[in-house]
Coordinates of C-alpha atoms in Angstrom, one line a residue:
X1 CA 0.0 0.0 0.0
X2 CA 1.7 3.1 -1.2
X3 CA 0.8 6.7 -1.1
X4 CA 0.0 10.1 -2.9
X5 CA -2.4 13.1 -3.0
X6 CA -3.1 16.9 -2.5
X7 CA -5.6 19.7 -3.0
X8 CA -5.1 22.4 -5.7
X9 CA -1.5 22.0 -7.0
X10 CA -1.2 25.3 -8.8
X11 CA -0.8 27.8 -6.0
X12 CA -1.3 26.1 -2.6
X13 CA 1.9 26.4 -0.7
X14 CA 1.0 27.2 2.9
X15 CA 0.3 24.0 4.8
X16 CA -0.7 25.2 8.3
X17 CA 0.7 22.5 10.5
X18 CA -1.0 19.9 12.5
X19 CA 0.8 18.0 15.2
X20 CA 1.9 14.5 14.7
X21 CA 3.0 13.3 18.2
X22 CA 6.8 12.7 17.9
X23 CA 7.8 9.3 19.2
X24 CA 11.4 10.4 19.5
X25 CA 12.8 12.7 22.1
X26 CA 12.5 16.5 21.7
X27 CA 15.2 18.1 19.4
X28 CA 18.3 19.1 21.2
X29 CA 19.3 22.8 21.4
X30 CA 22.1 22.1 19.0
X31 CA 19.9 20.9 16.2
X32 CA 16.8 23.0 17.0
X33 CA 17.9 26.1 14.9
X34 CA 18.5 23.9 11.9
X35 CA 15.1 22.4 12.3
X36 CA 13.5 25.8 12.5
X37 CA 15.3 26.9 9.3
X38 CA 14.2 23.7 7.7
X39 CA 10.5 24.4 8.7
X40 CA 10.7 27.7 6.9
X41 CA 12.3 26.2 3.8
X42 CA 9.9 23.3 3.7
X43 CA 6.9 25.7 3.5
X44 CA 8.5 28.3 1.2
X45 CA 7.5 28.4 -2.5
X46 CA 10.8 30.1 -3.2
X47 CA 12.2 26.6 -3.5
X48 CA 10.2 25.9 -6.7
X49 CA 11.2 27.5 -10.0
X50 CA 7.9 29.2 -10.7
X51 CA 6.9 29.7 -7.0
X52 CA 3.9 27.5 -7.4
X53 CA 4.7 24.8 -4.8
X54 CA 6.5 24.2 -1.6
X55 CA 7.7 20.9 -0.2
X56 CA 4.6 21.0 2.0
X57 CA 2.3 20.9 -1.0
X58 CA 3.2 17.3 -1.8
X59 CA 4.0 16.4 1.8
X60 CA 1.1 17.8 3.8
X61 CA 0.5 17.1 7.5
X62 CA -3.2 17.2 6.6
X63 CA -2.8 14.2 4.3
X64 CA -0.4 12.0 6.3
X65 CA 2.6 13.9 5.0
X66 CA 1.7 12.9 1.4
X67 CA -1.1 14.5 -0.8
X68 CA -4.3 13.6 -2.5
X69 CA -3.0 13.2 -6.0
X70 CA -2.9 9.8 -7.6
X71 CA 0.1 10.9 -9.7
X72 CA 1.8 14.1 -8.8
X73 CA 2.1 16.8 -11.5
X74 CA 5.3 18.6 -12.1
X75 CA 5.6 22.4 -12.1
X76 CA 4.3 22.6 -15.6
X77 CA 1.2 20.4 -14.8
X78 CA 2.6 17.3 -16.5
X79 CA 1.5 14.1 -14.7
X80 CA 4.2 11.9 -13.4
X81 CA 4.2 8.1 -13.3
X82 CA 4.2 7.6 -9.5
X83 CA 2.5 9.0 -6.5
X84 CA 4.1 10.6 -3.6
X85 CA 5.3 8.5 -0.6
X86 CA 4.6 9.8 2.9
X87 CA 7.5 11.5 4.8
X88 CA 6.1 10.1 8.1
X89 CA 8.9 8.3 9.9
X90 CA 11.1 8.6 6.8
X91 CA 14.1 9.1 9.1
X92 CA 13.7 5.4 10.1
X93 CA 13.7 4.1 6.5
X94 CA 16.8 2.3 5.2
X95 CA 16.2 3.5 1.7
X96 CA 14.2 6.5 0.5
X97 CA 12.9 5.8 -3.0
X98 CA 10.0 3.6 -4.0
X99 CA 11.7 2.0 -6.9
X100 CA 15.4 2.3 -6.2
X101 CA 17.9 1.2 -3.5
X102 CA 20.4 3.9 -4.5
X103 CA 19.5 6.7 -2.1
X104 CA 20.2 6.0 1.5
X105 CA 21.2 9.5 2.6
X106 CA 18.3 11.8 3.5
X107 CA 19.8 15.1 2.3
X108 CA 20.8 13.6 -1.0
X109 CA 17.3 12.3 -1.4
X110 CA 15.8 15.7 -0.8
X111 CA 18.2 17.1 -3.5
X112 CA 16.5 14.8 -6.1
X113 CA 13.1 16.5 -6.4
X114 CA 14.5 19.9 -5.6
X115 CA 16.9 19.9 -8.6
X116 CA 15.2 17.3 -10.8
X117 CA 14.9 18.1 -14.5
X118 CA 12.9 15.0 -15.6
X119 CA 10.4 15.5 -14.3
X120 CA 10.7 19.1 -13.0
X121 CA 9.2 18.4 -9.6
X122 CA 10.5 21.7 -8.1
X123 CA 12.6 22.7 -11.1
X124 CA 15.1 24.6 -9.0
X125 CA 18.6 25.6 -10.0
X126 CA 21.3 25.9 -7.3
X127 CA 22.2 29.5 -8.3
X128 CA 18.6 30.6 -8.5
X129 CA 17.8 29.0 -5.1
X130 CA 20.8 30.8 -3.4
X131 CA 20.0 34.2 -5.0
X132 CA 16.3 34.0 -3.9
X133 CA 17.1 33.3 -0.3
X134 CA 19.9 35.9 -0.3
X135 CA 17.4 38.6 -1.5
X136 CA 15.2 37.7 1.4
X137 CA 18.0 38.5 3.8
X138 CA 15.8 40.0 6.6
X139 CA 14.1 36.7 6.9
X140 CA 16.8 34.1 6.1
X141 CA 20.1 35.8 7.3
X142 CA 19.2 35.4 11.0
X143 CA 17.9 31.9 10.5
X144 CA 21.1 30.8 8.7
X145 CA 23.2 32.6 11.3
X146 CA 21.4 30.8 14.1
X147 CA 21.6 27.4 12.4
X148 CA 25.2 27.5 11.0
X149 CA 26.9 30.5 12.7
X150 CA 27.1 32.3 9.3
X151 CA 24.8 34.1 7.0
X152 CA 26.3 32.5 4.0
X153 CA 23.7 30.5 2.1
X154 CA 24.6 27.4 0.2
X155 CA 22.7 24.4 -1.3
X156 CA 24.4 22.1 1.1
X157 CA 23.1 24.1 4.1
X158 CA 19.6 24.2 2.6
X159 CA 19.6 20.4 2.2
X160 CA 21.0 19.8 5.7
X161 CA 18.3 22.0 7.3
X162 CA 15.5 20.3 5.3
X163 CA 16.8 16.9 6.3
X164 CA 16.9 18.0 10.0
X165 CA 13.3 19.1 9.8
X166 CA 12.1 16.0 8.0
X167 CA 13.6 13.9 10.8
X168 CA 11.1 15.5 13.2
X169 CA 8.2 14.2 11.1
X170 CA 8.0 11.1 13.2
X171 CA 5.3 9.3 15.2
X172 CA 3.9 6.0 16.2
X173 CA 1.1 7.5 18.3
X174 CA -1.5 5.0 17.2
X175 CA -4.1 2.8 19.0
X176 CA -2.2 -0.3 17.8
X177 CA 1.1 0.9 19.2
X178 CA -0.5 1.9 22.5
X179 CA -1.9 -1.6 22.6
X180 CA 1.6 -3.0 22.1
X181 CA 3.3 -0.7 24.6
X182 CA 0.6 -1.0 27.4
X183 CA -0.4 -4.7 26.7
X184 CA -3.9 -3.3 26.8
X185 CA -6.2 -4.9 24.2
X186 CA -8.9 -2.4 25.1
X187 CA -6.9 0.2 23.1
X188 CA -8.5 -1.5 20.1
X189 CA -12.2 -1.8 19.4
X190 CA -13.7 -5.4 19.2
X191 CA -13.7 -5.1 15.4
X192 CA -10.1 -3.9 15.3
X193 CA -9.1 -6.8 17.6
X194 CA -10.6 -9.3 15.2
X195 CA -9.0 -7.4 12.3
X196 CA -5.6 -7.8 14.0
X197 CA -6.1 -11.5 14.4
X198 CA -6.8 -11.7 10.7
X199 CA -3.8 -9.5 9.9
X200 CA -1.5 -11.9 11.8
X201 CA -3.2 -15.1 10.7
X202 CA -1.6 -17.7 8.6
X203 CA -4.4 -17.4 6.1
X204 CA -3.7 -13.8 5.3
X205 CA -0.1 -13.6 6.5
X206 CA 0.1 -9.8 6.2
X207 CA 2.9 -9.6 8.7
X208 CA 5.2 -11.5 6.4
X209 CA 5.7 -8.1 4.7
X210 CA 4.3 -5.7 7.2
X211 CA 6.1 -6.3 10.5
X212 CA 8.3 -4.3 12.7
X213 CA 7.5 -1.0 14.4
X214 CA 6.6 0.7 11.1
X215 CA 4.9 -2.4 9.6
X216 CA 7.2 -2.1 6.6
X217 CA 9.6 -5.0 7.1
X218 CA 9.5 -8.6 6.2
X219 CA 9.7 -11.2 8.9
X220 CA 12.2 -13.1 6.9
X221 CA 15.3 -10.9 7.2
X222 CA 16.9 -12.8 4.2
X223 CA 14.3 -11.2 1.8
X224 CA 14.5 -7.7 0.4
X225 CA 12.0 -5.1 1.5
X226 CA 10.9 -4.6 -2.1
X227 CA 8.1 -6.6 -3.7
X228 CA 6.0 -7.1 -6.8
X229 CA 2.5 -7.4 -5.5
X230 CA 0.8 -8.3 -8.8
X231 CA -0.9 -5.0 -9.6
X232 CA -0.2 -5.3 -13.3
X233 CA 0.2 -8.2 -15.8
X234 CA 0.5 -6.5 -19.2
X235 CA 1.3 -9.2 -21.8
X236 CA 4.6 -8.6 -23.5
X237 CA 6.7 -11.0 -25.6
X238 CA 5.3 -14.0 -23.9
X239 CA 5.7 -12.6 -20.4
X240 CA 4.0 -10.0 -18.2
X241 CA 5.2 -6.6 -17.2
X242 CA 4.3 -3.5 -15.3
X243 CA 3.8 -0.2 -17.2
X244 CA 7.2 0.7 -18.6
X245 CA 7.1 4.2 -17.0
X246 CA 6.8 2.6 -13.6
X247 CA 8.7 -0.6 -13.7
X248 CA 10.1 -0.5 -10.1
X249 CA 13.6 -1.7 -9.3
X250 CA 14.1 -2.7 -12.9
X251 CA 14.4 1.0 -13.9
X252 CA 17.7 1.1 -12.0
X253 CA 18.9 -2.5 -12.0
X254 CA 18.0 -3.3 -15.6
X255 CA 17.0 -6.8 -14.5
X256 CA 13.7 -8.3 -15.6
X257 CA 13.6 -10.1 -12.3
X258 CA 13.1 -6.7 -10.7
X259 CA 10.1 -5.7 -12.8
X260 CA 7.3 -4.3 -10.7
X261 CA 9.2 -4.5 -7.4
X262 CA 8.6 -1.5 -5.2
X263 CA 9.6 -0.7 -1.6
X264 CA 7.2 -2.2 0.9
X265 CA 5.6 0.9 2.6
X266 CA 4.9 1.6 6.2
X267 CA 1.2 1.1 7.2
X268 CA 1.3 3.7 9.9
X269 CA -1.4 6.3 9.1
X270 CA -2.3 4.5 5.9
X271 CA -5.9 5.5 6.1
X272 CA -4.9 9.2 5.7
X273 CA -2.8 8.7 2.6
X274 CA -5.1 7.7 -0.2
X275 CA -5.2 7.0 -3.1
X276 CA -3.0 4.0 -2.7
X277 CA -0.6 1.9 -4.7
X278 CA 2.8 3.0 -6.1
X279 CA 0.9 4.9 -8.8
X280 CA -2.1 5.9 -6.8
X281 CA -4.3 3.5 -8.9
X282 CA -6.4 2.3 -5.8
X283 CA -9.1 4.7 -4.8
X284 CA -10.0 2.7 -1.6
X285 CA -8.2 0.5 0.9
X286 CA -10.9 -2.1 0.3
X287 CA -9.7 -2.3 -3.3
X288 CA -6.2 -2.9 -2.1
X289 CA -7.3 -5.8 0.1
X290 CA -9.3 -7.2 -2.8
X291 CA -6.2 -7.3 -5.0
X292 CA -4.3 -9.2 -2.4
X293 CA -7.2 -11.5 -1.8
X294 CA -7.4 -12.3 -5.5
X295 CA -3.6 -12.9 -5.6
X296 CA -3.1 -10.1 -8.1
X297 CA -5.2 -7.4 -9.7
X298 CA -7.2 -7.9 -12.9
X299 CA -7.3 -4.8 -15.1
X300 CA -10.0 -5.1 -17.7
X301 CA -9.7 -1.9 -19.6
X302 CA -7.3 0.8 -20.6
X303 CA -3.7 0.8 -21.7
X304 CA -2.6 -1.4 -18.8
X305 CA -5.1 -4.2 -19.0
X306 CA -3.9 -7.6 -18.0
X307 CA -3.9 -10.0 -15.1
X308 CA -1.3 -9.2 -12.4
X309 CA -1.9 -12.7 -10.9
X310 CA 0.0 -14.1 -13.9
X311 CA 3.1 -11.9 -13.5
X312 CA 6.1 -14.2 -13.3
X313 CA 7.9 -11.8 -10.9
X314 CA 5.0 -11.5 -8.5
X315 CA 6.1 -12.2 -4.9
X316 CA 5.5 -15.8 -4.0
X317 CA 3.7 -14.7 -0.8
X318 CA 0.9 -13.1 -2.9
X319 CA -1.1 -16.3 -3.4
X320 CA -4.6 -15.0 -2.6
X321 CA -7.1 -15.8 0.2
X322 CA -10.8 -15.9 1.0
X323 CA -12.5 -13.2 3.1
X324 CA -16.1 -12.9 4.2
X325 CA -17.6 -9.4 4.0
X326 CA -17.5 -9.2 7.7
X327 CA -13.8 -10.2 7.9
X328 CA -13.0 -7.6 5.2
X329 CA -14.7 -5.0 7.3
X330 CA -12.8 -6.0 10.4
X331 CA -9.5 -5.9 8.5
X332 CA -10.3 -2.3 7.4
X333 CA -11.1 -1.4 11.0
X334 CA -7.7 -2.7 12.1
X335 CA -6.1 -0.4 9.6
X336 CA -7.9 2.5 11.2
X337 CA -6.1 1.6 14.4
X338 CA -2.9 2.6 12.7
X339 CA -4.0 6.2 12.3
X340 CA -2.1 9.1 13.8
X341 CA -4.4 11.7 15.5
X342 CA -4.2 15.2 14.1
X343 CA -5.2 17.8 16.7
X344 CA -6.6 21.0 15.2
X345 CA -4.3 23.4 17.1
X346 CA -1.2 24.8 15.5
X347 CA 2.1 23.2 16.4
X348 CA 5.7 22.9 15.4
X349 CA 4.7 22.0 11.9
X350 CA 2.8 25.2 11.2
X351 CA 3.8 27.1 8.1
X352 CA 5.2 30.6 8.9
X353 CA 3.8 31.8 5.5
X354 CA 0.4 33.1 4.7
X355 CA -1.6 31.0 2.3
X356 CA -1.6 32.0 -1.4
X357 CA -5.2 30.7 -1.4
X358 CA -7.2 30.3 1.8
X359 CA -8.6 26.9 2.0
X360 CA -11.8 26.1 4.0
X361 CA -11.0 25.2 7.5
X362 CA -7.4 26.4 7.3
X363 CA -6.2 29.4 9.3
X364 CA -2.9 31.2 8.9
X365 CA -0.7 31.5 11.9
X366 CA -0.7 34.9 13.6
X367 CA 1.6 37.5 11.9
X368 CA 2.2 35.1 9.0
X369 CA 4.7 36.2 6.4
X370 CA 3.5 37.2 3.0
X371 CA 4.4 34.4 0.5
X372 CA 6.8 34.8 -2.4
X373 CA 5.0 35.7 -5.7
X374 CA 6.8 34.7 -8.9
X375 CA 6.9 37.7 -11.2
X376 CA 8.6 36.0 -14.2
X377 CA 11.5 38.5 -14.1
X378 CA 14.2 36.1 -13.0
X379 CA 16.7 34.1 -15.0
X380 CA 15.3 30.6 -14.2
X381 CA 17.3 28.8 -16.9

């Protein structure tokens, strides 16, 4: 079950924060200034070429640190092949990309969408980024001085501050984890308790791929934490493949054995991050369960029609199972026990910037900073 989403992509940059209870200890005074700088940068549309998005647009605390897109558009409005994974607990991941093992450093991973050219997710250039932040010296000079002991602005400092902030997006404050920590089954409703039994049962065997604190690890440590779950089975030269634009690990390894293999996602807060699937092709969690129950998804129309159950690289654990309607409902209720509560009050994740467009139910922080407006008079090339 993967993740992706948002509201209006064109101009929304201000994501007024909502607290996700941080499981780790509070930031130390040494790193706190870098975290604060990172919070400003994370919510600032200056970090995108045309000033039409911030990091918080695609990674919103209101949508489980993901967004509501099935496939995220770039700064030109062109639709990408994949949806956006959640940043929740990203600091605890061993690799940061859905379809690649290459990036294991958080700052380097943040650099990818910031400077990417195909697609242009943020479309930023290093020189443009530095000059924009330098021009806003009244705002950023004190923040860089506090964080790094110097007002000098560099790409490396920006990436480091963003990485320190992303590390604070961390929580396991769920009913399920409280049940584990307190050994109190009453933390779960009766339906959730029955759903947990199903989740752990030999018949469904969900824990084979969704175990550990974040429910994103295999129980068999010898196996990789990437899997082909049979979402596609497009016939091709006598075999079956995923859509070429989203081929998973094969895109970096070049091995047909890796076709359709994507990183196993964490299930924490999964109910808040729809639509689901590495490409956002599931509109409900019930549909995700149905695909696993079938042993692979059948796509009967469109360019990607085919039977994922027949894919030769499908994980051998995806064999299918039977569920009654009541059991299906109980399993869905258990997934609700993995939700992170989002209190309405403003917290450490509040955007310091005023919203370009005021959304219903969203309120700017007091004395919010007017957002950057792209005027088209910069050299963005």
